[in-house]
Short mmCIF file of C-alpha atoms in Angstrom, two decimals:
data_model
loop_
_atom_site.label_atom_id
_atom_site.label_comp_id
_atom_site.label_asym_id
_atom_site.label_seq_id
_atom_site.Cartn_x
_atom_site.Cartn_y
_atom_site.Cartn_z
CA UNK V 1 -46.80 -120.66 214.06
CA UNK V 2 -45.25 -119.91 210.55
CA UNK V 3 -47.66 -119.23 207.34
CA UNK V 4 -46.23 -121.73 204.72
CA UNK V 5 -47.99 -121.42 200.92
CA UNK V 6 -48.64 -124.65 198.55
CA UNK V 7 -49.44 -123.80 195.40
CA UNK V 8 -49.72 -124.84 191.82
CA UNK V 9 -51.99 -124.10 188.56
CA UNK V 10 -55.37 -125.19 190.10
CA UNK V 11 -54.64 -125.43 193.58
CA UNK V 12 -55.60 -129.05 193.11
CA UNK V 13 -53.53 -131.70 192.03
CA UNK V 14 -49.70 -131.34 191.91
CA UNK V 15 -50.41 -128.99 195.56
CA UNK V 16 -52.36 -132.14 197.21
CA UNK V 17 -49.07 -134.33 196.09
CA UNK V 18 -46.62 -131.28 197.88
CA UNK V 19 -48.36 -130.29 200.83
CA UNK V 20 -48.87 -133.97 201.91
CA UNK V 21 -45.07 -133.99 201.82
CA UNK V 22 -44.50 -130.75 203.56
CA UNK V 23 -47.22 -132.08 206.39
CA UNK V 24 -44.32 -134.77 207.27
CA UNK V 25 -41.53 -133.12 206.91
CA UNK V 26 -42.92 -130.76 209.33
CA UNK V 27 -43.50 -132.90 211.68
CA UNK V 28 -40.26 -134.85 211.42
CA UNK V 29 -39.16 -131.35 211.87
CA UNK V 30 -40.86 -130.16 215.17
CA UNK V 31 -42.23 -127.28 212.46
CA UNK V 32 -45.59 -125.45 213.32
CA UNK V 33 -46.87 -124.26 210.53
CA UNK V 34 -50.40 -123.39 208.94
CA UNK V 35 -50.22 -124.96 205.57
CA UNK V 36 -52.41 -122.84 203.02
CA UNK V 37 -53.05 -124.63 199.19
CA UNK V 38 -54.02 -122.31 196.54
CA UNK V 39 -53.65 -121.77 193.05
CA UNK V 40 -50.85 -120.03 191.31
CA UNK V 41 -53.40 -116.66 191.10
CA UNK V 42 -54.18 -116.46 194.45
CA UNK V 43 -50.99 -116.51 196.53
CA UNK V 44 -50.41 -113.01 195.86
CA UNK V 45 -53.24 -112.51 198.51
CA UNK V 46 -51.40 -114.70 200.45
CA UNK V 47 -48.32 -113.25 200.39
CA UNK V 48 -48.23 -110.81 202.83
CA UNK V 49 -48.71 -113.12 205.98
CA UNK V 50 -46.88 -116.08 203.98
CA UNK V 51 -43.60 -117.08 205.46
CA UNK V 52 -42.55 -119.42 202.72
CA UNK V 53 -44.20 -119.67 199.07
CA UNK V 54 -43.72 -123.55 197.77
CA UNK V 55 -45.10 -124.03 193.66
CA UNK V 56 -44.65 -127.06 191.79
CA UNK V 57 -43.54 -124.57 189.17
CA UNK V 58 -41.06 -121.95 188.27
CA UNK V 59 -43.01 -118.63 189.18
CA UNK V 60 -40.50 -115.20 187.59
CA UNK V 61 -43.78 -113.21 189.49
CA UNK V 62 -41.46 -111.39 192.78
CA UNK V 63 -43.29 -111.76 196.19
CA UNK V 64 -42.49 -110.84 199.42
CA UNK V 65 -41.98 -114.32 201.07
CA UNK V 66 -39.26 -116.43 199.47
CA UNK V 67 -40.63 -118.89 196.77
CA UNK V 68 -38.95 -122.73 196.71
CA UNK V 69 -40.43 -125.04 194.13
CA UNK V 70 -41.69 -128.16 195.13
CA UNK V 71 -41.59 -130.23 192.19
CA UNK V 72 -38.67 -132.31 193.39
CA UNK V 73 -41.71 -133.74 195.55
CA UNK V 74 -43.02 -135.18 192.76
CA UNK V 75 -40.21 -136.43 191.09
CA UNK V 76 -37.73 -137.10 194.34
CA UNK V 77 -35.43 -135.63 192.08
CA UNK V 78 -32.79 -133.75 195.03
CA UNK V 79 -36.04 -134.26 198.06
CA UNK V 80 -33.30 -133.78 200.35
CA UNK V 81 -31.95 -130.63 199.47
CA UNK V 82 -34.49 -129.26 199.07
CA UNK V 83 -36.40 -130.30 202.25
CA UNK V 84 -33.37 -128.61 203.77
CA UNK V 85 -34.49 -125.53 202.52
CA UNK V 86 -37.51 -125.42 203.40
CA UNK V 87 -36.79 -126.28 206.99
CA UNK V 88 -33.99 -123.47 207.12
CA UNK V 89 -35.88 -120.61 206.04
CA UNK V 90 -38.66 -121.37 208.61
CA UNK V 91 -36.63 -122.16 211.58
CA UNK V 92 -34.40 -118.71 210.44
CA UNK I 1 -46.91 -147.61 205.64
CA UNK I 2 -50.55 -147.41 206.20
CA UNK I 3 -52.63 -148.80 203.55
CA UNK I 4 -54.36 -146.68 200.63
CA UNK I 5 -57.45 -146.96 199.28
CA UNK I 6 -58.71 -148.71 196.28
CA UNK I 7 -57.67 -146.92 193.65
CA UNK I 8 -55.78 -149.01 190.43
CA UNK I 9 -54.87 -149.31 187.46
CA UNK I 10 -57.12 -150.62 184.58
CA UNK I 11 -55.65 -152.67 181.65
CA UNK I 12 -58.64 -150.62 179.15
CA UNK I 13 -57.29 -147.61 180.46
CA UNK I 14 -53.18 -148.35 179.28
CA UNK I 15 -52.02 -148.01 175.36
CA UNK I 16 -48.81 -149.66 174.86
CA UNK I 17 -46.33 -147.92 171.56
CA UNK I 18 -49.24 -145.04 171.71
CA UNK I 19 -47.97 -143.04 167.89
CA UNK I 20 -48.75 -139.45 168.35
CA UNK I 21 -46.63 -136.76 166.13
CA UNK I 22 -47.42 -134.75 169.67
CA UNK I 23 -48.75 -133.87 173.27
CA UNK I 24 -52.58 -133.15 171.80
CA UNK I 25 -52.60 -136.41 170.34
CA UNK I 26 -51.25 -138.45 173.29
CA UNK I 27 -53.70 -136.61 175.05
CA UNK I 28 -56.86 -136.97 172.27
CA UNK I 29 -55.72 -140.76 172.29
CA UNK I 30 -55.59 -141.32 176.00
CA UNK I 31 -58.72 -138.84 176.56
CA UNK I 32 -60.46 -141.12 173.96
CA UNK I 33 -60.43 -143.84 175.81
CA UNK I 34 -61.10 -142.59 178.93
CA UNK I 35 -64.07 -141.52 177.46
CA UNK I 36 -65.28 -145.32 176.08
CA UNK I 37 -64.87 -146.71 179.46
CA UNK I 38 -66.79 -143.88 180.43
CA UNK I 39 -64.52 -142.05 183.12
CA UNK I 40 -64.74 -138.55 181.51
CA UNK I 41 -67.96 -137.52 179.45
CA UNK I 42 -67.08 -136.12 175.21
CA UNK I 43 -64.88 -132.88 175.71
CA UNK I 44 -62.73 -133.70 177.93
CA UNK I 45 -59.70 -134.36 175.50
CA UNK I 46 -60.69 -130.19 174.38
CA UNK I 47 -60.01 -129.33 178.37
CA UNK I 48 -56.58 -130.64 179.47
CA UNK I 49 -55.08 -128.86 175.98
CA UNK I 50 -56.27 -126.30 177.39
CA UNK I 51 -55.28 -126.58 180.89
CA UNK I 52 -51.70 -127.50 179.64
CA UNK I 53 -51.06 -124.55 177.38
CA UNK I 54 -51.19 -122.46 180.76
CA UNK I 55 -50.12 -125.06 183.03
CA UNK I 56 -47.84 -127.66 181.63
CA UNK I 57 -46.96 -130.86 183.03
CA UNK I 58 -43.59 -132.17 181.87
CA UNK I 59 -41.55 -133.48 184.57
CA UNK I 60 -38.17 -135.60 184.77
CA UNK I 61 -38.53 -138.23 186.81
CA UNK I 62 -35.21 -140.52 188.11
CA UNK I 63 -37.02 -143.60 185.92
CA UNK I 64 -38.16 -141.70 182.67
CA UNK I 65 -39.57 -138.10 181.09
CA UNK I 66 -42.87 -138.44 181.95
CA UNK I 67 -46.28 -135.39 182.47
CA UNK I 68 -49.07 -136.01 184.14
CA UNK I 69 -51.76 -133.89 181.99
CA UNK I 70 -55.33 -133.13 183.70
CA UNK I 71 -57.95 -130.62 184.20
CA UNK I 72 -60.75 -130.13 186.50
CA UNK I 73 -64.31 -130.90 184.73
CA UNK I 74 -67.43 -130.73 187.39
CA UNK I 75 -68.72 -133.58 185.40
CA UNK I 76 -66.11 -136.29 185.95
CA UNK I 77 -67.47 -138.82 188.85
CA UNK I 78 -64.79 -140.68 189.82
CA UNK I 79 -61.04 -140.50 189.48
CA UNK I 80 -59.04 -142.17 186.78
CA UNK I 81 -55.36 -142.65 184.82
CA UNK I 82 -54.91 -143.64 181.86
CA UNK I 83 -51.28 -144.65 181.35
CA UNK I 84 -49.84 -143.80 177.32
CA UNK I 85 -46.39 -145.16 176.78
CA UNK I 86 -45.10 -143.29 173.90
CA UNK I 87 -43.72 -145.21 171.27
CA UNK I 88 -40.97 -142.32 170.24
CA UNK I 89 -41.24 -139.67 172.66
CA UNK I 90 -43.21 -136.26 172.38
CA UNK I 91 -42.25 -132.63 172.98
CA UNK I 92 -44.21 -131.57 176.57
CA UNK I 93 -43.01 -128.76 178.38
CA UNK I 94 -41.72 -128.47 181.50
CA UNK I 95 -44.02 -127.84 184.47
CA UNK I 96 -40.72 -126.26 186.67
CA UNK I 97 -39.82 -124.48 184.20
CA UNK I 98 -42.58 -123.24 181.39
CA UNK I 99 -40.48 -123.05 178.71
CA UNK I 100 -38.53 -126.16 178.65
CA UNK I 101 -39.73 -129.04 176.24
CA UNK I 102 -39.41 -132.41 177.67
CA UNK I 103 -38.72 -135.65 175.17
CA UNK I 104 -42.44 -137.15 177.30
CA UNK I 105 -42.53 -141.14 177.51
CA UNK I 106 -44.94 -142.38 179.52
CA UNK I 107 -48.16 -140.18 180.23
CA UNK I 108 -50.78 -139.94 183.15
CA UNK I 109 -53.35 -138.85 181.87
CA UNK I 110 -55.83 -138.20 184.98
CA UNK I 111 -59.47 -137.88 185.17
CA UNK I 112 -59.95 -136.08 188.83
CA UNK I 113 -63.29 -135.96 191.06
CA UNK I 114 -62.77 -132.52 192.68
CA UNK I 115 -65.49 -133.94 195.47
CA UNK I 116 -64.52 -136.66 196.99
CA UNK I 117 -61.17 -136.40 197.88
CA UNK I 118 -58.76 -138.38 195.54
CA UNK I 119 -55.17 -138.05 197.92
CA UNK I 120 -54.79 -141.18 197.57
CA UNK I 121 -54.35 -141.64 193.80
CA UNK I 122 -52.15 -138.45 193.90
CA UNK I 123 -50.14 -140.38 196.82
CA UNK I 124 -50.32 -143.49 194.62
CA UNK I 125 -48.44 -141.75 191.87
CA UNK I 126 -46.10 -139.72 193.94
CA UNK I 127 -45.12 -142.91 194.72
CA UNK I 128 -45.03 -144.18 191.43
CA UNK I 129 -42.70 -141.51 189.73
CA UNK I 130 -40.60 -141.32 192.17
CA UNK I 131 -39.50 -145.23 191.36
CA UNK I 132 -36.77 -145.57 188.87
CA UNK I 133 -37.20 -149.04 188.17
CA UNK I 134 -40.76 -148.92 187.94
CA UNK I 135 -41.06 -146.62 185.46
CA UNK I 136 -37.98 -148.22 183.51
CA UNK I 137 -39.64 -151.23 183.49
CA UNK I 138 -42.92 -149.75 182.51
CA UNK I 139 -41.05 -148.34 179.13
CA UNK I 140 -40.65 -152.12 178.29
CA UNK I 141 -43.12 -154.22 178.93
CA UNK I 142 -45.22 -154.72 175.83
CA UNK I 143 -48.44 -155.32 176.87
CA UNK I 144 -51.22 -153.11 178.84
CA UNK I 145 -51.85 -156.48 181.25
CA UNK I 146 -48.19 -156.36 182.14
CA UNK I 147 -47.62 -152.25 182.75
CA UNK I 148 -51.47 -153.27 184.48
CA UNK I 149 -50.13 -155.79 186.67
CA UNK I 150 -46.67 -154.68 186.87
CA UNK I 151 -48.42 -150.68 188.90
CA UNK I 152 -51.50 -152.41 190.75
CA UNK I 153 -48.31 -155.07 192.48
CA UNK I 154 -46.40 -152.14 193.20
CA UNK I 155 -49.50 -150.39 194.73
CA UNK I 156 -49.87 -153.25 196.78
CA UNK I 157 -46.75 -153.12 198.03
CA UNK I 158 -47.36 -149.72 199.86
#
């Protein structure tokens, strides 16, 4: 079971939008993962157990887990590429 | 696709040809509409402006450059969206890159009730943002009633 963090500013609006999409992708690709939705400031506290961090904004801070921008799911631009990145990151 | 909830757009919360010099003025103007409608309480605009500084909401979508300013206010009792189509683009910072200013054409001011599950409203918005034709259409429509009809017709088909 993988652990994936979905984060945005307040951990509510944009992360909720992205989380829904991510859940669908996991289902479709047979990935079993625990999704934690949180604020950007909380990401650090989950970093140790995370396999992947998806945020709706660019993050400068370095984390142990790889970070992928999930804003493609809001705009629909480059959605397929980002989905591929996410799937690759979790299947390796 | 399964039916989404009863969320719908309200013509009174839609403003076409919105004149504003900057993002604060857009937020003020749309918040005022919400306040008049009882959708938010006094002071909501200030909360949104503060939050926009910390977490910008500008976003490039296929059909328009948009922003979706919002804040969390415990006094919100339901979720609403006010839409402003700007006369001239106004700068909002990009949510993906805080240093980049985006010339925003359409603004969706959100009021979210944290206590209720509002995923359906957010899902609907996401589908609108991703629909090139719809957003391009909205930019050229002259009346709020027509925009409202177009948006609600889109919701019906989801």
